[in-house]
Amino acid sequence: MHLSSSTWQELEAQLSRSKGIVIPIGSHEQHGPTGLLGTDALCPEIIAREAEKISDLLIGPTFSIGMAQHHLAFPGTISLRPSTMIASIIDWVNSLARHGFTRIYFLNGHGGNVATIQAAFSEFYADYSYAAEPCPVALMLKNWWELPGIGKLCTDIFPVGHGSHATPSEVAVTYWAYPEKAWSGGALDPKIAPEGPIRDAGDFRGRFPDGRMGSDPTTATVELGGKIVSASAAALITDAGKFFSGAG
Ligand code: NI
């Protein structure tokens, strides 16, 4: 079930069955010459949508803009400052909590969001901690590539040139959903991009001129993306199910 395509009455009925919701969360930022700007928002959304087809998970709208300031020297990147993102996440959580959701599972697609999402969780919990009041909501952050078994699957499929940004695994996931966007332009130069520190946007573009970090995403295919999506969807159903039932 997807929140966006449900009526309020259907949501109310769903809440009588489960107080859990999965929120895909990501970013719009450059993903090298072969990857889509929406990759980090699309990956968790694609996985969650696939899980929704074969389970009773409730999937919320995608929080699709993240903390991507270091990619702003590339056209198409849209970023929230950490402080803006923290405030937005808290408003999303409080909206859902008001309706009775008690377990909110953020399925994340962007490593650069992690620190900010965790800070948002701390700010949310602080209202209860300082007031000595029981908090009615538990929050979970899970990067999709850290779902049980998925990190190993990705590096088994792409043992060379996986890298850390514009990786073949994330690019493959998007190709599975948008096969018309699969790269057919041949090898990149250099074949495997450099690694290095992340600082401001200008520094990033200087270090990583085509946007990739440590990766060779030309190995991504629609078929390999499908393998990652189906395994990730199954892992999400188990992982979110455990959390919604009170574990973790
Ligand atoms: Ni990414």
Coordinates of N, CA and C and ligand atoms in Angstrom, one line a residue:
M1 N 0.9 -1.2 0.0 CA 0.0 0.0 0.0 C 0.9 1.2 0.0
H2 N 0.5 2.2 -0.8 CA 1.3 3.5 -0.9 C 0.4 4.6 -0.4
L3 N 1.0 5.4 0.5 CA 0.3 6.5 1.1 C -0.3 7.5 0.0
S4 N 0.6 7.8 -1.0 CA 0.2 8.8 -2.0 C -1.0 8.4 -2.8
S5 N -1.2 7.1 -3.0 CA -2.4 6.7 -3.8 C -3.4 6.0 -2.9
S6 N -3.5 6.5 -1.7 CA -4.6 6.0 -0.8 C -5.5 7.2 -0.4
T7 N -6.7 6.8 0.0 CA -7.6 7.9 0.6 C -7.3 8.0 2.1
W8 N -7.8 9.0 2.8 CA -7.6 9.1 4.2 C -8.3 8.0 4.9
Q9 N -9.4 7.6 4.4 CA -10.1 6.5 5.1 C -9.3 5.2 5.0
E10 N -8.7 5.0 3.8 CA -7.8 3.8 3.7 C -6.6 3.8 4.6
L11 N -6.1 5.0 4.8 CA -5.0 5.2 5.7 C -5.4 4.9 7.2
E12 N -6.6 5.4 7.5 CA -7.1 5.2 8.8 C -7.3 3.7 9.1
A13 N -7.8 3.0 8.1 CA -8.0 1.5 8.2 C -6.7 0.8 8.4
Q14 N -5.7 1.3 7.6 CA -4.4 0.7 7.7 C -3.8 0.9 9.1
L15 N -4.0 2.1 9.6 CA -3.4 2.3 11.0 C -4.0 1.4 12.0
S16 N -5.2 0.9 11.8 CA -5.8 0.0 12.8 C -5.1 -1.4 12.6
R17 N -4.4 -1.6 11.5 CA -3.7 -2.9 11.3 C -2.2 -2.8 11.7
S18 N -1.6 -1.7 11.4 CA -0.2 -1.5 11.6 C 0.1 0.0 11.9
K19 N 1.1 0.2 12.8 CA 1.5 1.6 13.1 C 2.8 1.9 12.5
G20 N 3.2 1.1 11.5 CA 4.5 1.2 10.9 C 4.5 1.8 9.5
I21 N 5.5 2.6 9.1 CA 5.5 3.1 7.7 C 7.0 3.2 7.3
V22 N 7.2 2.9 6.0 CA 8.5 3.0 5.4 C 8.6 4.3 4.6
I23 N 9.6 5.1 4.9 CA 9.8 6.4 4.1 C 11.1 6.3 3.4
P24 N 11.0 6.1 2.0 CA 12.3 6.2 1.3 C 12.8 7.7 1.4
I25 N 14.1 7.8 1.6 CA 14.8 9.1 1.7 C 16.1 9.1 0.9
G26 N 16.3 10.2 0.2 CA 17.4 10.2 -0.7 C 17.9 11.6 -1.0
S27 N 18.2 11.8 -2.3 CA 18.9 13.0 -2.7 C 18.8 13.2 -4.2
H28 N 18.9 14.4 -4.7 CA 19.0 14.7 -6.1 C 20.4 15.3 -6.3
E29 N 21.3 14.6 -6.9 CA 22.7 15.0 -7.1 C 23.3 14.3 -8.3
Q30 N 24.3 14.9 -8.8 CA 25.0 14.3 -9.9 C 25.5 12.9 -9.6
H31 N 25.4 11.9 -10.5 CA 25.9 10.6 -10.3 C 26.8 10.1 -11.4
G32 N 27.8 11.0 -11.8 CA 28.7 10.7 -12.8 C 28.1 10.7 -14.2
P33 N 28.8 10.4 -15.2 CA 28.4 10.6 -16.6 C 27.3 9.6 -17.0
T34 N 27.2 8.5 -16.2 CA 26.2 7.4 -16.6 C 25.0 7.2 -15.7
G35 N 25.0 8.0 -14.6 CA 24.0 7.8 -13.6 C 23.0 9.0 -13.5
L36 N 21.8 8.7 -13.1 CA 20.7 9.7 -13.1 C 20.8 10.6 -11.9
L37 N 20.4 11.8 -12.0 CA 20.4 12.8 -10.9 C 19.6 12.3 -9.7
G38 N 18.6 11.6 -10.0 CA 17.7 11.1 -8.8 C 18.1 9.8 -8.2
T39 N 19.3 9.3 -8.6 CA 19.7 7.9 -8.2 C 19.4 7.6 -6.7
D40 N 19.9 8.5 -5.9 CA 19.8 8.2 -4.4 C 18.4 8.3 -3.9
A41 N 17.5 9.0 -4.6 CA 16.1 9.0 -4.2 C 15.4 7.8 -4.8
L42 N 15.8 7.5 -6.1 CA 15.1 6.4 -6.8 C 15.4 5.1 -6.2
C43 N 16.7 4.8 -5.8 CA 17.0 3.4 -5.3 C 16.1 3.0 -4.2
P44 N 16.0 3.8 -3.1 CA 15.1 3.3 -2.0 C 13.7 3.3 -2.4
E45 N 13.3 4.2 -3.3 CA 11.9 4.2 -3.8 C 11.6 2.9 -4.6
I46 N 12.5 2.6 -5.5 CA 12.3 1.4 -6.3 C 12.2 0.1 -5.5
I47 N 13.1 0.0 -4.5 CA 13.2 -1.1 -3.6 C 11.9 -1.2 -2.8
A48 N 11.5 -0.1 -2.2 CA 10.3 0.0 -1.4 C 9.0 -0.4 -2.2
R49 N 9.0 0.1 -3.4 CA 7.8 -0.1 -4.3 C 7.8 -1.6 -4.6
E50 N 8.9 -2.2 -4.9 CA 9.0 -3.7 -5.2 C 8.5 -4.5 -3.9
A51 N 9.0 -4.0 -2.8 CA 8.6 -4.7 -1.5 C 7.1 -4.6 -1.3
E52 N 6.5 -3.4 -1.6 CA 5.1 -3.2 -1.5 C 4.2 -4.1 -2.3
K53 N 4.8 -4.5 -3.5 CA 4.0 -5.4 -4.4 C 3.8 -6.8 -3.8
I54 N 4.7 -7.2 -2.9 CA 4.7 -8.6 -2.4 C 4.5 -8.6 -0.9
S55 N 4.0 -7.5 -0.3 CA 3.9 -7.6 1.2 C 2.8 -6.6 1.5
D56 N 2.5 -6.5 2.8 CA 1.5 -5.5 3.3 C 2.2 -4.2 3.9
L57 N 3.4 -4.0 3.5 CA 4.1 -2.8 4.0 C 3.4 -1.5 3.5
L58 N 3.3 -0.5 4.3 CA 2.9 0.8 3.9 C 4.1 1.6 3.6
I59 N 4.1 2.2 2.3 CA 5.2 3.0 1.9 C 4.7 4.5 1.8
G60 N 5.5 5.4 2.3 CA 5.2 6.8 2.3 C 5.8 7.5 1.1
P61 N 5.5 8.7 0.9 CA 6.2 9.5 -0.2 C 7.7 9.6 0.0
T62 N 8.4 9.7 -1.1 CA 9.9 9.8 -1.0 C 10.3 11.2 -0.5
F63 N 11.1 11.2 0.5 CA 11.8 12.5 0.9 C 13.0 12.6 -0.1
S64 N 12.8 13.3 -1.2 CA 13.7 13.1 -2.3 C 14.9 14.1 -2.4
I65 N 14.9 15.1 -1.6 CA 16.0 16.0 -1.6 C 16.8 15.9 -0.3
G66 N 18.1 15.8 -0.4 CA 18.9 15.5 0.8 C 20.0 16.5 1.0
M67 N 21.0 16.1 1.8 CA 22.2 17.0 2.1 C 23.2 16.6 1.0
A68 N 23.3 17.4 0.0 CA 24.1 17.1 -1.2 C 25.0 18.3 -1.6
Q69 N 25.3 19.2 -0.6 CA 26.0 20.4 -0.9 C 27.3 20.2 -1.7
H70 N 28.0 19.1 -1.4 CA 29.3 18.9 -2.1 C 29.1 18.6 -3.6
H71 N 27.9 18.3 -4.0 CA 27.7 18.1 -5.5 C 27.2 19.3 -6.2
L72 N 27.1 20.4 -5.5 CA 26.4 21.6 -6.2 C 27.2 22.2 -7.3
A73 N 28.4 21.8 -7.5 CA 29.2 22.4 -8.7 C 28.8 21.6 -10.0
F74 N 27.9 20.7 -9.9 CA 27.4 20.0 -11.1 C 25.9 20.3 -11.3
P75 N 25.5 20.6 -12.5 CA 24.2 21.0 -12.8 C 23.1 19.9 -12.4
G76 N 22.0 20.4 -11.9 CA 20.9 19.5 -11.5 C 20.9 19.1 -10.1
T77 N 22.0 19.3 -9.4 CA 22.0 18.9 -7.9 C 21.1 19.9 -7.2
I78 N 20.3 19.4 -6.3 CA 19.5 20.2 -5.4 C 19.8 19.8 -4.0
S79 N 20.1 20.7 -3.1 CA 20.5 20.3 -1.8 C 19.8 21.1 -0.7
L80 N 19.6 20.4 0.5 CA 19.1 21.1 1.7 C 20.3 21.3 2.6
R81 N 20.4 22.4 3.3 CA 21.4 22.5 4.4 C 21.1 21.5 5.5
P82 N 22.0 21.0 6.3 CA 21.7 20.1 7.3 C 20.6 20.7 8.2
S83 N 20.6 21.9 8.6 CA 19.6 22.5 9.5 C 18.2 22.5 8.9
T84 N 18.1 22.7 7.5 CA 16.8 22.7 6.9 C 16.3 21.2 6.8
M85 N 17.2 20.3 6.5 CA 16.8 18.9 6.4 C 16.3 18.4 7.8
I86 N 17.1 18.7 8.8 CA 16.7 18.3 10.2 C 15.3 18.8 10.5
A87 N 15.0 20.1 10.2 CA 13.7 20.6 10.5 C 12.6 19.9 9.7
S88 N 12.9 19.6 8.4 CA 11.9 19.0 7.6 C 11.6 17.6 8.0
I89 N 12.6 16.8 8.4 CA 12.4 15.4 8.9 C 11.6 15.4 10.1
I90 N 11.8 16.4 11.0 CA 11.1 16.4 12.3 C 9.6 16.7 11.9
D91 N 9.3 17.6 11.0 CA 7.9 17.9 10.6 C 7.3 16.7 10.0
W92 N 8.0 15.9 9.2 CA 7.4 14.7 8.6 C 7.1 13.7 9.7
V93 N 8.0 13.6 10.7 CA 7.8 12.6 11.8 C 6.6 13.0 12.6
N94 N 6.6 14.3 13.0 CA 5.5 14.8 13.8 C 4.1 14.7 13.1
S95 N 4.1 14.9 11.8 CA 2.9 14.7 11.1 C 2.4 13.2 11.2
L96 N 3.3 12.3 11.0 CA 3.0 10.9 11.0 C 2.6 10.5 12.4
A97 N 3.3 11.0 13.4 CA 3.1 10.6 14.8 C 1.7 11.1 15.2
R98 N 1.3 12.2 14.7 CA -0.1 12.8 15.1 C -1.2 11.8 14.6
H99 N -0.9 11.1 13.6 CA -2.0 10.1 13.1 C -1.9 8.8 13.8
G100 N -0.9 8.6 14.6 CA -0.8 7.4 15.4 C 0.3 6.4 15.0
F101 N 1.1 6.8 14.0 CA 2.3 6.0 13.6 C 3.3 6.0 14.8
T102 N 3.7 4.8 15.1 CA 4.7 4.7 16.2 C 6.0 4.1 15.8
R103 N 6.1 3.6 14.5 CA 7.4 3.0 14.0 C 7.6 3.6 12.6
I104 N 8.6 4.4 12.5 CA 8.9 5.1 11.2 C 10.3 4.6 10.8
Y105 N 10.3 4.0 9.6 CA 11.5 3.3 9.1 C 12.0 4.1 7.9
F106 N 13.1 4.8 8.0 CA 13.6 5.6 6.8 C 14.6 4.7 6.1
L107 N 14.3 4.4 4.8 CA 15.2 3.6 3.9 C 15.9 4.6 3.1
N108 N 17.2 4.7 3.4 CA 18.0 5.8 2.9 C 18.9 5.4 1.6
G109 N 19.0 6.3 0.7 CA 19.8 6.0 -0.5 C 21.0 6.9 -0.7
H110 N 21.4 7.7 0.3 CA 22.5 8.7 0.2 C 23.4 8.7 1.4
G111 N 24.6 8.3 1.3 CA 25.5 8.3 2.4 C 25.7 9.7 3.0
G112 N 25.6 10.7 2.2 CA 25.7 12.1 2.7 C 24.6 12.5 3.6
N113 N 23.5 11.8 3.6 CA 22.3 12.1 4.5 C 22.5 11.5 5.9
V114 N 23.4 10.6 6.1 CA 23.3 9.8 7.3 C 23.5 10.7 8.6
A115 N 24.5 11.5 8.6 CA 24.8 12.3 9.8 C 23.6 13.2 10.1
T116 N 23.0 13.8 9.0 CA 21.9 14.7 9.2 C 20.6 14.0 9.7
I117 N 20.3 12.8 9.1 CA 19.2 12.1 9.6 C 19.3 11.7 11.1
Q118 N 20.5 11.2 11.4 CA 20.8 10.9 12.8 C 20.6 12.1 13.7
A119 N 21.1 13.3 13.3 CA 20.9 14.5 14.1 C 19.4 14.8 14.2
A120 N 18.7 14.6 13.1 CA 17.2 14.9 13.2 C 16.5 14.0 14.2
F121 N 16.9 12.7 14.2 CA 16.4 11.8 15.2 C 16.7 12.3 16.6
S122 N 17.9 12.7 16.8 CA 18.3 13.2 18.2 C 17.5 14.4 18.6
E123 N 17.3 15.3 17.6 CA 16.5 16.5 17.9 C 15.0 16.1 18.2
F124 N 14.5 15.1 17.5 CA 13.1 14.7 17.8 C 13.0 14.1 19.2
Y125 N 14.0 13.2 19.5 CA 13.9 12.5 20.8 C 14.1 13.5 21.9
A126 N 14.9 14.6 21.7 CA 15.2 15.6 22.7 C 14.0 16.2 23.4
D127 N 13.0 16.4 22.5 CA 11.8 17.0 23.1 C 11.2 16.1 24.2
Y128 N 11.3 14.8 24.1 CA 10.8 13.9 25.1 C 11.8 13.7 26.2
S129 N 13.1 13.6 25.9 CA 14.1 13.4 26.9 C 14.2 14.5 27.9
Y130 N 14.1 15.8 27.4 CA 14.2 16.9 28.3 C 13.0 17.1 29.1
A131 N 11.8 16.6 28.6 CA 10.6 16.8 29.3 C 10.3 15.6 30.2
A132 N 11.1 14.6 30.2 CA 10.9 13.3 31.0 C 9.5 12.7 30.6
E133 N 9.3 12.7 29.3 CA 7.9 12.3 28.8 C 8.2 11.1 28.0
P134 N 7.3 10.1 28.0 CA 7.6 8.9 27.2 C 7.4 9.3 25.7
C135 N 8.3 8.9 24.9 CA 8.3 9.2 23.4 C 7.4 8.1 22.8
P136 N 6.4 8.5 22.0 CA 5.5 7.5 21.4 C 6.0 6.9 20.1
V137 N 7.1 7.4 19.6 CA 7.6 7.0 18.3 C 9.0 6.4 18.3
A138 N 9.3 5.3 17.6 CA 10.6 4.8 17.4 C 11.0 5.1 16.0
L139 N 12.2 5.5 15.8 CA 12.7 5.9 14.4 C 13.8 4.9 14.0
M140 N 13.8 4.5 12.8 CA 14.9 3.6 12.3 C 15.5 4.2 11.0
L141 N 16.8 4.2 11.0 CA 17.5 4.6 9.7 C 18.2 3.4 9.2
K142 N 18.0 3.0 7.9 CA 18.7 1.9 7.3 C 19.1 2.3 5.9
N143 N 20.4 2.3 5.6 CA 20.8 2.5 4.2 C 20.4 1.2 3.4
W144 N 19.9 1.4 2.2 CA 19.5 0.2 1.5 C 20.6 -0.8 1.2
W145 N 21.8 -0.3 1.0 CA 22.9 -1.2 0.8 C 23.4 -1.9 2.1
E146 N 22.8 -1.5 3.2 CA 23.1 -2.2 4.5 C 22.0 -3.1 4.9
L147 N 21.0 -3.3 4.1 CA 20.0 -4.3 4.4 C 20.7 -5.7 4.5
P148 N 20.2 -6.6 5.3 CA 21.0 -7.8 5.5 C 21.3 -8.5 4.2
G149 N 22.6 -8.8 4.0 CA 23.1 -9.5 2.8 C 23.3 -8.7 1.5
I150 N 22.9 -7.4 1.5 CA 22.9 -6.7 0.3 C 24.2 -6.1 0.0
G151 N 25.0 -5.6 1.0 CA 26.3 -5.1 0.7 C 27.2 -6.1 0.1
K152 N 27.1 -7.3 0.6 CA 27.9 -8.4 0.1 C 27.5 -8.8 -1.4
L153 N 26.2 -8.8 -1.6 CA 25.7 -9.1 -2.9 C 26.2 -8.1 -3.9
C154 N 26.2 -6.9 -3.6 CA 26.6 -5.8 -4.5 C 28.1 -6.0 -4.8
T155 N 28.9 -6.2 -3.8 CA 30.4 -6.3 -4.1 C 30.7 -7.7 -4.7
D156 N 29.9 -8.7 -4.5 CA 30.1 -10.0 -5.2 C 29.8 -9.8 -6.7
I157 N 28.7 -9.0 -7.0 CA 28.3 -8.8 -8.4 C 29.3 -7.8 -9.1
F158 N 29.8 -6.8 -8.3 CA 30.8 -5.9 -8.9 C 32.0 -5.8 -8.1
P159 N 32.9 -6.9 -8.2 CA 34.0 -7.0 -7.3 C 35.1 -5.9 -7.6
V160 N 35.1 -5.3 -8.8 CA 36.1 -4.3 -9.1 C 35.4 -3.0 -9.5
G161 N 35.9 -1.9 -8.9 CA 35.4 -0.6 -9.3 C 34.0 -0.3 -8.7
H162 N 33.7 -0.9 -7.5 CA 32.4 -0.6 -6.9 C 32.4 0.9 -6.4
G163 N 33.5 1.3 -5.7 CA 33.7 2.7 -5.3 C 32.6 3.1 -4.3
S164 N 32.5 4.4 -4.1 CA 31.6 4.9 -3.1 C 30.6 6.0 -3.6
H165 N 30.8 6.5 -4.8 CA 29.7 7.4 -5.4 C 29.6 7.1 -6.9
A166 N 28.3 7.1 -7.3 CA 28.0 6.6 -8.7 C 28.5 5.2 -8.8
T167 N 28.1 4.4 -7.8 CA 28.5 3.0 -7.8 C 27.7 2.2 -8.9
P168 N 28.3 1.1 -9.4 CA 27.6 0.3 -10.4 C 26.3 -0.3 -9.8
S169 N 26.3 -0.6 -8.5 CA 25.1 -1.2 -7.9 C 23.9 -0.2 -7.9
E170 N 24.2 1.0 -7.4 CA 23.0 1.9 -7.4 C 22.6 2.3 -8.8
V171 N 23.6 2.5 -9.7 CA 23.2 2.8 -11.1 C 22.4 1.6 -11.7
A172 N 22.8 0.4 -11.4 CA 22.1 -0.8 -12.0 C 20.6 -0.8 -11.5
V173 N 20.4 -0.5 -10.2 CA 19.1 -0.4 -9.7 C 18.2 0.5 -10.5
T174 N 18.7 1.7 -10.8 CA 17.9 2.7 -11.5 C 17.7 2.2 -13.0
Y175 N 18.7 1.5 -13.6 CA 18.5 1.0 -14.9 C 17.4 0.0 -15.0
W176 N 17.3 -0.8 -13.9 CA 16.3 -1.8 -13.9 C 14.9 -1.1 -14.0
A177 N 14.7 0.0 -13.3 CA 13.4 0.7 -13.3 C 13.3 1.6 -14.5
Y178 N 14.4 2.1 -15.1 CA 14.4 3.0 -16.3 C 15.3 2.4 -17.3
P179 N 15.0 1.3 -17.9 CA 15.9 0.6 -18.8 C 16.3 1.4 -20.0
E180 N 15.5 2.4 -20.4 CA 15.8 3.2 -21.5 C 17.0 4.2 -21.2
K181 N 17.4 4.3 -19.9 CA 18.5 5.2 -19.5 C 19.8 4.4 -19.4
A182 N 19.8 3.1 -19.6 CA 21.0 2.3 -19.5 C 22.1 2.8 -20.4
W183 N 23.3 2.9 -19.9 CA 24.5 3.5 -20.6 C 24.9 2.6 -21.7
S184 N 25.2 3.2 -22.9 CA 25.7 2.4 -24.0 C 26.9 3.1 -24.6
G185 N 27.5 4.0 -23.9 CA 28.5 4.9 -24.4 C 29.9 4.4 -24.3
G186 N 30.1 3.1 -23.8 CA 31.5 2.6 -23.7 C 32.2 3.0 -22.4
A187 N 33.5 2.8 -22.5 CA 34.4 2.9 -21.3 C 34.5 4.4 -20.9
L188 N 34.7 4.6 -19.6 CA 35.0 6.0 -19.1 C 36.5 6.1 -18.9
D189 N 37.0 7.4 -18.9 CA 38.4 7.6 -18.7 C 38.6 8.6 -17.5
P190 N 39.2 8.2 -16.4 CA 39.8 6.8 -16.2 C 38.7 5.8 -16.0
K191 N 39.1 4.5 -16.2 CA 38.2 3.4 -16.0 C 37.6 3.4 -14.6
I192 N 38.5 3.5 -13.6 CA 38.0 3.6 -12.2 C 38.4 4.9 -11.7
A193 N 37.4 5.6 -11.2 CA 37.6 7.0 -10.7 C 38.4 7.1 -9.5
P194 N 39.1 8.2 -9.2 CA 39.8 8.4 -7.9 C 38.9 8.4 -6.7
E195 N 39.6 8.1 -5.5 CA 38.9 8.3 -4.2 C 39.5 9.5 -3.6
G196 N 38.9 10.0 -2.5 CA 39.5 11.1 -1.8 C 38.5 11.7 -0.8
P197 N 38.9 12.8 -0.1 CA 38.0 13.3 0.9 C 36.9 14.2 0.3
I198 N 35.8 14.4 1.1 CA 34.7 15.2 0.6 C 34.7 16.5 1.4
R199 N 34.8 17.6 0.7 CA 34.8 18.9 1.3 C 33.7 19.8 0.7
D200 N 34.0 21.0 0.2 CA 33.0 21.8 -0.4 C 32.8 21.5 -1.9
A201 N 31.8 22.1 -2.5 CA 31.4 21.7 -3.9 C 32.6 22.0 -4.9
G202 N 33.2 23.1 -4.8 CA 34.3 23.4 -5.8 C 35.5 22.4 -5.6
D203 N 35.8 22.1 -4.4 CA 36.9 21.1 -4.2 C 36.5 19.8 -4.7
F204 N 35.2 19.4 -4.5 CA 34.8 18.1 -5.0 C 34.9 18.0 -6.5
R205 N 34.5 19.0 -7.2 CA 34.5 18.9 -8.7 C 36.0 18.9 -9.2
G206 N 36.9 19.6 -8.5 CA 38.3 19.6 -8.8 C 38.9 18.2 -8.6
R207 N 38.5 17.5 -7.6 CA 39.1 16.2 -7.3 C 38.4 15.1 -8.1
F208 N 37.1 15.2 -8.4 CA 36.4 14.2 -9.1 C 35.7 14.8 -10.3
P209 N 36.5 15.1 -11.4 CA 36.0 15.9 -12.5 C 34.7 15.4 -13.2
D210 N 34.5 14.1 -13.3 CA 33.3 13.6 -13.9 C 32.2 13.2 -12.9
G211 N 32.5 13.4 -11.6 CA 31.5 13.2 -10.5 C 31.6 11.8 -9.8
R212 N 32.3 10.8 -10.4 CA 32.4 9.5 -9.8 C 33.5 9.5 -8.6
M213 N 33.3 8.6 -7.7 CA 34.3 8.4 -6.6 C 34.6 6.9 -6.6
G214 N 35.8 6.6 -7.1 CA 36.2 5.2 -6.9 C 35.5 4.1 -7.7
S215 N 34.6 4.5 -8.6 CA 33.8 3.6 -9.3 C 34.0 3.5 -10.8
D216 N 33.5 2.3 -11.3 CA 33.4 2.1 -12.8 C 31.9 1.7 -13.0
P217 N 31.0 2.6 -13.1 CA 29.6 2.3 -13.3 C 29.2 1.7 -14.6
T218 N 30.1 1.7 -15.6 CA 29.8 1.1 -16.9 C 29.5 -0.4 -16.8
T219 N 29.8 -1.0 -15.7 CA 29.5 -2.4 -15.6 C 28.0 -2.7 -15.2
A220 N 27.3 -1.6 -14.9 CA 25.9 -1.7 -14.4 C 25.0 -2.2 -15.6
T221 N 24.1 -3.1 -15.3 CA 23.2 -3.5 -16.4 C 21.8 -3.6 -15.8
V222 N 20.8 -3.6 -16.6 CA 19.4 -3.8 -16.2 C 19.2 -5.1 -15.4
E223 N 19.8 -6.2 -16.0 CA 19.6 -7.5 -15.4 C 20.2 -7.6 -14.0
L224 N 21.4 -7.1 -13.8 CA 22.1 -7.1 -12.5 C 21.3 -6.2 -11.5
G225 N 20.8 -5.1 -12.0 CA 20.0 -4.2 -11.2 C 18.8 -5.0 -10.7
G226 N 18.1 -5.8 -11.5 CA 17.0 -6.6 -11.1 C 17.3 -7.5 -10.0
K227 N 18.5 -8.1 -10.0 CA 18.9 -9.1 -8.9 C 19.0 -8.3 -7.6
I228 N 19.6 -7.1 -7.7 CA 19.8 -6.3 -6.4 C 18.4 -5.9 -5.9
V229 N 17.5 -5.4 -6.8 CA 16.2 -5.0 -6.4 C 15.4 -6.1 -5.7
S230 N 15.4 -7.3 -6.3 CA 14.6 -8.3 -5.7 C 15.1 -8.8 -4.4
A231 N 16.5 -8.9 -4.3 CA 17.0 -9.3 -3.0 C 16.8 -8.2 -1.9
S232 N 16.9 -6.9 -2.4 CA 16.8 -5.8 -1.4 C 15.3 -5.7 -0.9
A233 N 14.4 -5.9 -1.8 CA 13.0 -5.9 -1.5 C 12.6 -7.0 -0.4
A234 N 13.2 -8.2 -0.7 CA 12.9 -9.3 0.3 C 13.5 -8.9 1.7
A235 N 14.8 -8.4 1.6 CA 15.4 -8.0 2.9 C 14.7 -6.9 3.6
L236 N 14.2 -6.0 2.8 CA 13.4 -4.9 3.5 C 12.1 -5.4 4.2
I237 N 11.4 -6.3 3.5 CA 10.2 -6.8 4.1 C 10.5 -7.5 5.5
T238 N 11.6 -8.2 5.5 CA 12.0 -8.9 6.8 C 12.5 -7.8 7.8
D239 N 13.3 -6.9 7.4 CA 13.9 -6.0 8.3 C 12.9 -5.0 8.9
A240 N 12.1 -4.4 8.0 CA 11.0 -3.5 8.4 C 10.0 -4.2 9.3
G241 N 9.7 -5.4 8.9 CA 8.7 -6.3 9.6 C 9.1 -6.5 11.0
K242 N 10.4 -6.8 11.2 CA 10.9 -7.0 12.6 C 10.8 -5.7 13.4
F243 N 11.1 -4.6 12.8 CA 11.1 -3.3 13.5 C 9.6 -2.9 13.8
F244 N 8.7 -3.2 12.9 CA 7.3 -2.8 13.1 C 6.7 -3.7 14.2
S245 N 7.2 -4.9 14.4 CA 6.7 -5.8 15.4 C 7.3 -5.5 16.8
G246 N 8.2 -4.5 16.8 CA 8.7 -4.1 18.1 C 10.1 -4.5 18.4
A247 N 10.7 -5.3 17.5 CA 12.1 -5.6 17.7 C 13.0 -4.5 17.1
G248 N 14.1 -4.2 17.8 CA 15.0 -3.2 17.3 C 14.6 -1.8 17.6
Ligands
NI1 NI 24.3 7.6 -4.8

